[in-house]
Short mmCIF file of C-alpha atoms and ligand atoms in Angstrom, two decimals:
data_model
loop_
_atom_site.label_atom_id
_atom_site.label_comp_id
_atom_site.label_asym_id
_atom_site.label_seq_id
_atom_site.Cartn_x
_atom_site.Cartn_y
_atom_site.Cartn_z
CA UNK W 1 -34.21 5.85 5.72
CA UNK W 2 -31.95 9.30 4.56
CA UNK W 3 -29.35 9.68 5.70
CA UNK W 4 -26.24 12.73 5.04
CA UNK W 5 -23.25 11.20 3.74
CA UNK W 6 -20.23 13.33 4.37
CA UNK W 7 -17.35 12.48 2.25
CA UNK W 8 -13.72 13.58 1.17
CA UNK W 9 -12.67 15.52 -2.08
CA UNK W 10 -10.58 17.46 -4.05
CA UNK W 11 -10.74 21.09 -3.41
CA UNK W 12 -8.11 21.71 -6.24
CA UNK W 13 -5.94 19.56 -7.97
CA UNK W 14 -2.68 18.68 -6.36
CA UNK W 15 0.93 19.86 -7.74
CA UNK W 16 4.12 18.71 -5.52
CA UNK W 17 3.12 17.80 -1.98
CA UNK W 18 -0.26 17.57 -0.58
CA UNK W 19 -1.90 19.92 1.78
CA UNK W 20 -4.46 19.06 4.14
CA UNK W 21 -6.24 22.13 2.80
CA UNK W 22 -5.93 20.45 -0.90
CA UNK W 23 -8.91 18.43 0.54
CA UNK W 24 -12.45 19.21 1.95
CA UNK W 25 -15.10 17.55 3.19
CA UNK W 26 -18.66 17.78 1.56
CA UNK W 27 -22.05 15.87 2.15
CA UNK W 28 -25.29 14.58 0.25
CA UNK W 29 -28.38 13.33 0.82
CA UNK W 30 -28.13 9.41 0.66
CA UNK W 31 -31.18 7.24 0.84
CA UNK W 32 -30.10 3.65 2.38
CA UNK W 33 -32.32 1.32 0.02
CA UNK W 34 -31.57 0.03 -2.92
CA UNK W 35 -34.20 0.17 -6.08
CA UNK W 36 -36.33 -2.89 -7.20
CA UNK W 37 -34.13 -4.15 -10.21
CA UNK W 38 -30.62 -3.25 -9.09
CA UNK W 39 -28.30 -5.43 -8.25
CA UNK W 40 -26.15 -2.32 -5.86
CA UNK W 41 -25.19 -2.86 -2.14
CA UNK W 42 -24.77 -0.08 -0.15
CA UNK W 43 -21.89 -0.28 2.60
CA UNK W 44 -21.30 1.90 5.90
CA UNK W 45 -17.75 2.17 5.79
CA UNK W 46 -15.88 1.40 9.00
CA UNK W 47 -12.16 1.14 8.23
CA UNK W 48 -10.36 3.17 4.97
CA UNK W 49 -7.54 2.89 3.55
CA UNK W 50 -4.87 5.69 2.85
CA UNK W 51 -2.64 4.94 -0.04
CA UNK W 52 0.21 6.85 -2.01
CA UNK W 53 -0.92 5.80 -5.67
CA UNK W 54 -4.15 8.62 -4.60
CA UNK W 55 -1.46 11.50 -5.02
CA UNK W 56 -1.37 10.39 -8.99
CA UNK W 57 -5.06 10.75 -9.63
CA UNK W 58 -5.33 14.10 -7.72
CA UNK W 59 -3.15 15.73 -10.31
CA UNK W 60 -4.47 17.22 -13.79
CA UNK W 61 -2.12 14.66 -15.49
CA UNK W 62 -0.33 11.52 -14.63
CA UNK W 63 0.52 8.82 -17.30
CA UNK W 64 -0.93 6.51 -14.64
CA UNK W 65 -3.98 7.78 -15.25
CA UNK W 66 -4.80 6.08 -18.51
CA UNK W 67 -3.47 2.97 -17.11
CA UNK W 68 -5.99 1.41 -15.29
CA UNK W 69 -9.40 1.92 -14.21
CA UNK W 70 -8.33 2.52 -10.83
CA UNK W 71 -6.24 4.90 -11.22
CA UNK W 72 -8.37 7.34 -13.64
CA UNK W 73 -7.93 11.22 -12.79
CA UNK W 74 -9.84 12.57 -9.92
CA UNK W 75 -12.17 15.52 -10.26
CA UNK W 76 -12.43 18.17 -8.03
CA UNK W 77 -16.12 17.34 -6.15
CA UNK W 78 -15.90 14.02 -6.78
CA UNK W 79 -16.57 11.44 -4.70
CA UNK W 80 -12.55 9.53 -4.56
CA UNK W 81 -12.96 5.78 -4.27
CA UNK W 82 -10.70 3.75 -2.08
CA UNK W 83 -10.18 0.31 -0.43
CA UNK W 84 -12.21 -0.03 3.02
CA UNK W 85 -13.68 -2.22 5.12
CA UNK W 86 -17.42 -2.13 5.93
CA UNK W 87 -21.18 -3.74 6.43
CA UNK W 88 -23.48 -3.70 4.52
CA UNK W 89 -26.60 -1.59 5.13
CA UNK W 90 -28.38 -2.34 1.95
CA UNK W 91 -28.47 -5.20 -0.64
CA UNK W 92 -30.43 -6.37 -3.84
CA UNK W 93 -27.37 -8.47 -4.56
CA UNK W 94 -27.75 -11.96 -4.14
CA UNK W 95 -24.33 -12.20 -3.10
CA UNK W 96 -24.75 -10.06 -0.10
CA UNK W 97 -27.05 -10.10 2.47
CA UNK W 98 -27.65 -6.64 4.86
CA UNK W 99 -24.96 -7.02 7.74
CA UNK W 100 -22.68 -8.56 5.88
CA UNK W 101 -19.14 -7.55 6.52
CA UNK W 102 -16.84 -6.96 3.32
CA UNK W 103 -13.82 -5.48 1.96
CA UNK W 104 -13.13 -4.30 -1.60
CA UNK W 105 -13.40 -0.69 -3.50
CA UNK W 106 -15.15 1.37 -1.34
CA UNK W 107 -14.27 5.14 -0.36
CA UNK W 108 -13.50 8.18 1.63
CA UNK W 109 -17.31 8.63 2.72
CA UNK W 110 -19.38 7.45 5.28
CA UNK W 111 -21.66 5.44 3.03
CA UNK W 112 -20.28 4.12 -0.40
CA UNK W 113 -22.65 2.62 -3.43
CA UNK W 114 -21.37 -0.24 -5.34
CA UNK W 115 -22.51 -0.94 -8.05
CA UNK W 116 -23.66 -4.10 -8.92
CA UNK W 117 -21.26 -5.47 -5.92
CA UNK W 118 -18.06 -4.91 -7.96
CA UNK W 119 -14.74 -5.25 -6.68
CA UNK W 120 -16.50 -6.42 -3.03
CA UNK W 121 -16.07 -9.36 -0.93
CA UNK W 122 -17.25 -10.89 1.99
CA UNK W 123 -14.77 -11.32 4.42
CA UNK W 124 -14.34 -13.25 7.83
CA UNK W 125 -14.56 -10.87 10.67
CA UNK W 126 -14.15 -13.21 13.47
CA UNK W 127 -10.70 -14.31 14.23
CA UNK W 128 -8.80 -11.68 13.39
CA UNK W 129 -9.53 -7.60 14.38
CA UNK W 130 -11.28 -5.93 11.42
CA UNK W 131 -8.33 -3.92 11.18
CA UNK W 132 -6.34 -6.48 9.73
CA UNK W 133 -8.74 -6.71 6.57
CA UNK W 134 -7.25 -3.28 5.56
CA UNK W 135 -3.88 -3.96 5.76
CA UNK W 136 -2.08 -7.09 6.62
CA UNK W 137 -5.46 -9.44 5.02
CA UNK W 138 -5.79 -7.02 2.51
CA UNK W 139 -4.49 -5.59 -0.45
CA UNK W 140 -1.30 -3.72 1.28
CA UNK W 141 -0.75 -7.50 2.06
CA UNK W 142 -1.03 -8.92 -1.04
CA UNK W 143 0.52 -6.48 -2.86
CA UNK W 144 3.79 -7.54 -0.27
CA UNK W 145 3.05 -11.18 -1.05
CA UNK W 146 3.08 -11.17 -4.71
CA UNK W 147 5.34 -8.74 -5.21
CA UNK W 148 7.96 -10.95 -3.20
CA UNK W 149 6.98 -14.14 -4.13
CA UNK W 150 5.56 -14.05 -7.67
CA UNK W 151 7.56 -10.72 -8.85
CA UNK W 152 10.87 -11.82 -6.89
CA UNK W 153 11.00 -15.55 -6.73
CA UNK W 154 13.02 -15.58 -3.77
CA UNK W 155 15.07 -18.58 -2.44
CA UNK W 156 16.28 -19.26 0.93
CA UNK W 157 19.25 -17.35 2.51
CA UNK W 158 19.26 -14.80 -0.56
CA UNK W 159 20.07 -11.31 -0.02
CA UNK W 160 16.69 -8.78 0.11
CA UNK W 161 16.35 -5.03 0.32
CA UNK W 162 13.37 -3.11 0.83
CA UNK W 163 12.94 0.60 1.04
CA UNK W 164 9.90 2.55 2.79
CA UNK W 165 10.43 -0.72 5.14
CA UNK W 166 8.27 0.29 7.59
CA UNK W 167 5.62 1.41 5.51
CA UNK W 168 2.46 -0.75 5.20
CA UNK W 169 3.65 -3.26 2.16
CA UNK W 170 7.71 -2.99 3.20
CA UNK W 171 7.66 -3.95 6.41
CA UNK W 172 5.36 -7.22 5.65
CA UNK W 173 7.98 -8.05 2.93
CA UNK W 174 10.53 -7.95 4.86
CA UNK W 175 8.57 -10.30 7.78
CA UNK W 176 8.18 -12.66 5.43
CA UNK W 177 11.47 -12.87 3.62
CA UNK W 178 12.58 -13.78 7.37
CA UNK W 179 10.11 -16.34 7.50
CA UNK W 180 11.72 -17.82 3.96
CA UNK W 181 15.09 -17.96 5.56
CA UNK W 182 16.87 -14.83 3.60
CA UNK W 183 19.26 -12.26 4.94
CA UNK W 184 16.79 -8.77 4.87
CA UNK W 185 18.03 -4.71 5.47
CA UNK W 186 15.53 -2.33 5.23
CA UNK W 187 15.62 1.28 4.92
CA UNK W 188 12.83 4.09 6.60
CA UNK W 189 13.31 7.75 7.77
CA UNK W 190 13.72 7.79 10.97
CA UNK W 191 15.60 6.25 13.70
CA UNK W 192 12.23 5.24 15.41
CA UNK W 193 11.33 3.07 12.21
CA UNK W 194 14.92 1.88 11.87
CA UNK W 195 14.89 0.53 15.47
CA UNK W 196 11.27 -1.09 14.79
CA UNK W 197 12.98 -2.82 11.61
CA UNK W 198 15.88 -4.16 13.61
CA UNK W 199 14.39 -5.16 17.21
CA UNK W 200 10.66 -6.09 16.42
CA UNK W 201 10.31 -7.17 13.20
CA UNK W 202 13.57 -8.95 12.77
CA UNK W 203 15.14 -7.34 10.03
CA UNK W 204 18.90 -8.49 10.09
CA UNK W 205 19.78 -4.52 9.76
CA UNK W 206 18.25 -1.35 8.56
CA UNK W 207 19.40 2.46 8.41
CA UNK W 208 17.83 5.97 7.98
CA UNK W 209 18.64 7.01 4.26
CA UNK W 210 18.01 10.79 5.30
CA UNK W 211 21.17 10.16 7.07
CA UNK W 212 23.35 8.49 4.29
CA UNK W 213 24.73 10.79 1.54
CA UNK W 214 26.13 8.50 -1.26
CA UNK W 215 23.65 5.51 -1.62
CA UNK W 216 25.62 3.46 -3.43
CA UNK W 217 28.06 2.59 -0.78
CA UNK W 218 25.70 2.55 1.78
CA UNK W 219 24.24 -0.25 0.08
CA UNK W 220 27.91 -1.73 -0.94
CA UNK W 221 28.90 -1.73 3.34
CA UNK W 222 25.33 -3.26 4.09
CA UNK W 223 25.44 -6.09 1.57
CA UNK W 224 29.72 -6.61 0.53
CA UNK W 225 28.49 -9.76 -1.32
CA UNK W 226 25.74 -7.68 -3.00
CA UNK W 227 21.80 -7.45 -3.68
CA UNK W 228 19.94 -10.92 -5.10
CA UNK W 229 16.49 -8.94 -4.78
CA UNK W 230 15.55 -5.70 -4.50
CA UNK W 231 12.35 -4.87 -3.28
CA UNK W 232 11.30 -1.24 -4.23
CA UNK W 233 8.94 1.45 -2.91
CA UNK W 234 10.23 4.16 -3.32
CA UNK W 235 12.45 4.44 -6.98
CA UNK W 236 15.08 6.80 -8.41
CA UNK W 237 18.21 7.82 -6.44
CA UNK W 238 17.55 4.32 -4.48
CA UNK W 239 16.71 1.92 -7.41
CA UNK W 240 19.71 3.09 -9.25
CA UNK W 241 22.00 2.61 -6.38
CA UNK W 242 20.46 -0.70 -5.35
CA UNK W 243 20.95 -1.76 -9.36
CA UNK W 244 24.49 -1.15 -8.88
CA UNK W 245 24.94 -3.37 -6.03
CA UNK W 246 22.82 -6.26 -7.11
CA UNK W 247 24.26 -9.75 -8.18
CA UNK W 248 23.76 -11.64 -11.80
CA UNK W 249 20.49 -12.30 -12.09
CA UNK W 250 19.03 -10.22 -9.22
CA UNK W 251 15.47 -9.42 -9.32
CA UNK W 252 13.68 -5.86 -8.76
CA UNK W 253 10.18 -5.93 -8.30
CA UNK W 254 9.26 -2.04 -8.75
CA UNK W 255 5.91 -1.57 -6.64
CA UNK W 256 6.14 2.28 -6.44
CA UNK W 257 8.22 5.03 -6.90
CA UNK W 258 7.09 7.45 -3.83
CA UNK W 259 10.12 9.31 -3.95
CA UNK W 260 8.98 10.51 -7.12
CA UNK W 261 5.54 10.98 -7.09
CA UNK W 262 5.82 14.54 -5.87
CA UNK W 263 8.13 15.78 -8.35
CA UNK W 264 7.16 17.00 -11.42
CA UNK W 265 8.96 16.17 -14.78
CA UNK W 266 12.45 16.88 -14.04
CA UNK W 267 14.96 14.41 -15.37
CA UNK W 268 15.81 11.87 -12.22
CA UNK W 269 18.22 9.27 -10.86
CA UNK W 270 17.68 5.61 -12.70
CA UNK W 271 19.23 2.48 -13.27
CA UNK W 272 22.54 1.93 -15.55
CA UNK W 273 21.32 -0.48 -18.20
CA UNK W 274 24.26 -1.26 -19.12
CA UNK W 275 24.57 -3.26 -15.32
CA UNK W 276 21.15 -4.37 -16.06
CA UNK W 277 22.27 -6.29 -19.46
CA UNK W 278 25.72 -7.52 -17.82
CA UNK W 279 24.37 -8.62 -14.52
CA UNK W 280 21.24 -9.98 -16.50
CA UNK W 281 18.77 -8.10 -14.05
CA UNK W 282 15.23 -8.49 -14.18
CA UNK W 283 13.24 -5.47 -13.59
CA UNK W 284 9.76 -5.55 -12.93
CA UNK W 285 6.58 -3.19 -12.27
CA UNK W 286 3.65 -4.87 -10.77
CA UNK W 287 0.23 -4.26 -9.58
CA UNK W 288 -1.23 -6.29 -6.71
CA UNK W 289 -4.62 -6.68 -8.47
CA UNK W 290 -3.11 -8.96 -11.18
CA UNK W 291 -2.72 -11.36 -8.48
CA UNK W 292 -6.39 -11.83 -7.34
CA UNK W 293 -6.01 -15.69 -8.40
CA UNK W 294 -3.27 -15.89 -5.07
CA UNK W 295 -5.78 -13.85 -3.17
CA UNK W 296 -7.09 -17.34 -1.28
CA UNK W 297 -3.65 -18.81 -0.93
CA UNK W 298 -2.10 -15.41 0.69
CA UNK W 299 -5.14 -15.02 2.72
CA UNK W 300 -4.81 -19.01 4.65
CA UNK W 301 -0.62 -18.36 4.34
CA UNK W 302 -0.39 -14.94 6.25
CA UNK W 303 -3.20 -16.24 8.78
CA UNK W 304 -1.78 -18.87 10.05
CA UNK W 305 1.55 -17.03 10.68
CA UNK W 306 -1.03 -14.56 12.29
CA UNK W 307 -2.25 -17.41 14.11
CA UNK W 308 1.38 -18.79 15.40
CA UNK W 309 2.27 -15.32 15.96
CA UNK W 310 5.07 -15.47 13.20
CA UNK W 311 4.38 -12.07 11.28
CA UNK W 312 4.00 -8.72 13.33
CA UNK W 313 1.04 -6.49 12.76
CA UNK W 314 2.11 -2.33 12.47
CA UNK W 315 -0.89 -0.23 12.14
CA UNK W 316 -1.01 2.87 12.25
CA UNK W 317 -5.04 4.57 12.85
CA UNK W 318 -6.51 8.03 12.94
CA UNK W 319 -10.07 8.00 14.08
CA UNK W 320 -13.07 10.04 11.96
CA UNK W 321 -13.49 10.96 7.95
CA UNK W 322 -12.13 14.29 9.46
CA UNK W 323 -8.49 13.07 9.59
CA UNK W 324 -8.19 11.71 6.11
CA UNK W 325 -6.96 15.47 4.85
CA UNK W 326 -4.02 14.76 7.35
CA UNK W 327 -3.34 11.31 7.37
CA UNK W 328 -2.94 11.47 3.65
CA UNK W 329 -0.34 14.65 3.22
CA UNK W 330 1.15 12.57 6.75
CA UNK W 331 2.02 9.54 3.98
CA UNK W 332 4.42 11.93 2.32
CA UNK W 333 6.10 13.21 5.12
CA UNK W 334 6.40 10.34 6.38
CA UNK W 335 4.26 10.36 9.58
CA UNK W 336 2.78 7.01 9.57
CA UNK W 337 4.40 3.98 10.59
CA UNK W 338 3.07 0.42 9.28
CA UNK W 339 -0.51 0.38 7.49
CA UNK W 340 -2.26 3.88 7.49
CA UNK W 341 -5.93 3.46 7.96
CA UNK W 342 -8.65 5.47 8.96
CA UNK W 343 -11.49 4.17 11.48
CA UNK W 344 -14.95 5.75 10.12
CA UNK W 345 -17.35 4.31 12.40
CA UNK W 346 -17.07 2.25 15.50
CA UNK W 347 -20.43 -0.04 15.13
P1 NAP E 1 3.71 3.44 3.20
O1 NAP E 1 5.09 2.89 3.08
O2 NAP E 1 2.87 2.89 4.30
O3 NAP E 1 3.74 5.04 3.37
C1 NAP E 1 4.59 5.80 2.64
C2 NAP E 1 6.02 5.83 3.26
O4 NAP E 1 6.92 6.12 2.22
C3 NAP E 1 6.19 6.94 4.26
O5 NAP E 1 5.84 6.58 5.58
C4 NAP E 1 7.68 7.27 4.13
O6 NAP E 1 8.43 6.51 5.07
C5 NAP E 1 8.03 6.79 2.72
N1 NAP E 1 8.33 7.95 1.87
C6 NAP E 1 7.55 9.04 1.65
N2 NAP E 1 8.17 9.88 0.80
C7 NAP E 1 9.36 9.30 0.49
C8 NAP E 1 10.46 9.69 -0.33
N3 NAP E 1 10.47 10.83 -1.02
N4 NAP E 1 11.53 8.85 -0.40
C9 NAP E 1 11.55 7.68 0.28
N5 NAP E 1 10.54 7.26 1.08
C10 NAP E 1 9.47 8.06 1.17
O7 NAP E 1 3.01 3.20 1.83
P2 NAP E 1 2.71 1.78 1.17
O8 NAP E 1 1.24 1.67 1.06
O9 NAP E 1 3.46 0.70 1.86
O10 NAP E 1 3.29 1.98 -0.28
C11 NAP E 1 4.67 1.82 -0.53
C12 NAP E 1 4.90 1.91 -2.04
O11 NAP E 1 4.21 0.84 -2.68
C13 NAP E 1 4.36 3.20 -2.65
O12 NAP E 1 5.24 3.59 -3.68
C14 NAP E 1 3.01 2.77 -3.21
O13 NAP E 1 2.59 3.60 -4.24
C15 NAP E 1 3.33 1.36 -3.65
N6 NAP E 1 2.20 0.43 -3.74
C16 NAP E 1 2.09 -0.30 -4.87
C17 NAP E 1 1.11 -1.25 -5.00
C18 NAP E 1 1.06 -2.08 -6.23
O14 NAP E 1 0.07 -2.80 -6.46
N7 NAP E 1 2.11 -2.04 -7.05
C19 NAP E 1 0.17 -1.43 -3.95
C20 NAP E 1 0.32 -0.67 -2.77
C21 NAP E 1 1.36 0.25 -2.68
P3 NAP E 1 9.94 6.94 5.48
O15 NAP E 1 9.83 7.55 6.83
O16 NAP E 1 10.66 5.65 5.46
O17 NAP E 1 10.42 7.95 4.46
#
């Protein structure tokens, strides 16, 4: 069977903030069987997720690029992979079987190819909505549970901060820094997200930044017996002023820098090292997928809090590959609150 398989791309390659007009949709001819000899599965995609990091490869140059294979330059035309959720319509691989429903690298298409099944996995779509598999079971969640508990090594009734709180990784951090007994403030940008933190998800406090002018003693009034972990999303002007509130021996586990993602190479706010020798800081970058060996213990952890209703699901959807243009330049002005996925398909 042929089918036309419309996907997302680059119209030009992105300087400063993203416009939905940055992006346009385009289609080819896709032909849903897979050749005798190959070990590809071909997935309808049903749920997509919409990530920050994407902003790095849609740029002619990021030093990200060369980093990892996953965050290689984007071309303009080309086809930009991206972590979904889906069934699969086609299989030579004897690791999945046609109606299968997985998760891994997909893309911003109706119909991705993977090849040779990389980076896919079969996931259990019964208990829990499908949704979930995109965000909370998936790789926004693990990136929140290894960042906090294999970057941060928290203890009980230490002091945690976490910027972008409400966005898809901060605001499951800070759920489950609750759960481990600390004392958690989060920050967002907007009173609606602040109010989430405080009433819903249990935060202890949270403010708006856009509303605080000196950082540093914001952070000084919300934590007078200072920061044990910092949790950051968002980098510069923040991380520096959360470095100079943090204890001996506080830990920052750096999982993105959004705040600086659309600037381009002008000299920024960052951490006095001489704190970070004195106060014996640990400062750390980290990437979820060096964690795939915690994947199965994260997985049964964060479902049975799902299960005892312990942990608080914030999604945030747009329906149809249409609204990826938007929900994408949305994630830099701050428009979504919780995960941001987009629903492809229905069946
Ligand atoms: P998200 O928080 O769901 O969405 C982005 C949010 O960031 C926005 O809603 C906005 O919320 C905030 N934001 C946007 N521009 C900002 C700015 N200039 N200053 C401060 N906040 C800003 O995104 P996410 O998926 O959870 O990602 C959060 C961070 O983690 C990003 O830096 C991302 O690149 C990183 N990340 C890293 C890994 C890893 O493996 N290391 C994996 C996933 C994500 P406000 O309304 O609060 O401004």
């Amino acid at each position: 069977m042929e089918v036309e398989n419309k996907y997302v791309t680059l119209k030009k390659h992105i300087e400063g903030a993203p416009l939905e007009s940055d992006l346009e949709m385009r289609s080819t001819v896709l032909v849903l069987t897979v050749g005798e000899g190959s070990d590809d599965v071909i997935v309808k995609n049903m749920y997509v997720s919409i990530d920050p990091y994407q902003i790095n490869r849609m740029k002619k140059y990021s030093p990200s690029q060369t980093a990892v294979n996953f965050s290689t330059r984007l071309d303009v035309g080309q086809a930009i992979d991206a972590y979904g959720i889906g069934m699969v319509v086609a299989s030579n691989n004897s690791a999945f079987q046609k109606d299968d429903m997985v998760a891994g690298l997909l893309g911003w298409a109706e119909y991705s190819i993977i090849k040779g099944g990389n980076m896919l996995w079969k996931i259990d779509s019964k208990e829990f909505p499908l949704s979930y598999h995109g965000g909370i079971l998936g790789f926004s969640g693990l990136t929140a549970y290894a960042g906090f508990f294999n970057v941060c090594k928290p203890k009980k009734g230490e002091k945690v901060f976490v910027s972008a709180a409400s966005g898809s990784v901060g605001n499951v951090v800070g759920q489950y820094a609750k759960l481990l007994g600390c004392y958690v403030i989060g920050c967002a940008g907007t009173k609606e997200k602040v109010d989430l933190l405080k009433d819903k998800l249990g935060f202890d406090d949270a403010f708006n930044y856009k509303e605080e002018s000196d950082l540093k003693s914001t952070l000084k009034r919300y934590f007078p017996e200072g920061i044990d972990i910092y949790f950051d999303n968002v980098g510069a002007e923040m991380q520096e002023a959360a470095v100079a509130n943090m204890n001996a021996f506080g830990r920052v586990a750096v999982c993105g820098v959004i705040s600086e993602y659309l600037s381009t190479n002008e000299k920024r706010a960052a951490p006095d090292m001489l704190l970070v020798v004195y106060k014996r800081i640990t400062i750390q970058g980290f990437l979820a997928g060096d964690y795939m060996d915690e994947f199965a213990n994260f997985i049964s952890t964060t479902s049975d809090h799902l299960r005892h209703n312990r942990i608080h699901v914030v999604e945030d959807i747009s329906q149809g590959l249409e609204s990826i243009p938007s929900a994408f330049a949305g994630l830099f002005r701050g428009d979504n609150v919780g995960k941001k996925l987009v629903q492809i398909t229905q069946d």
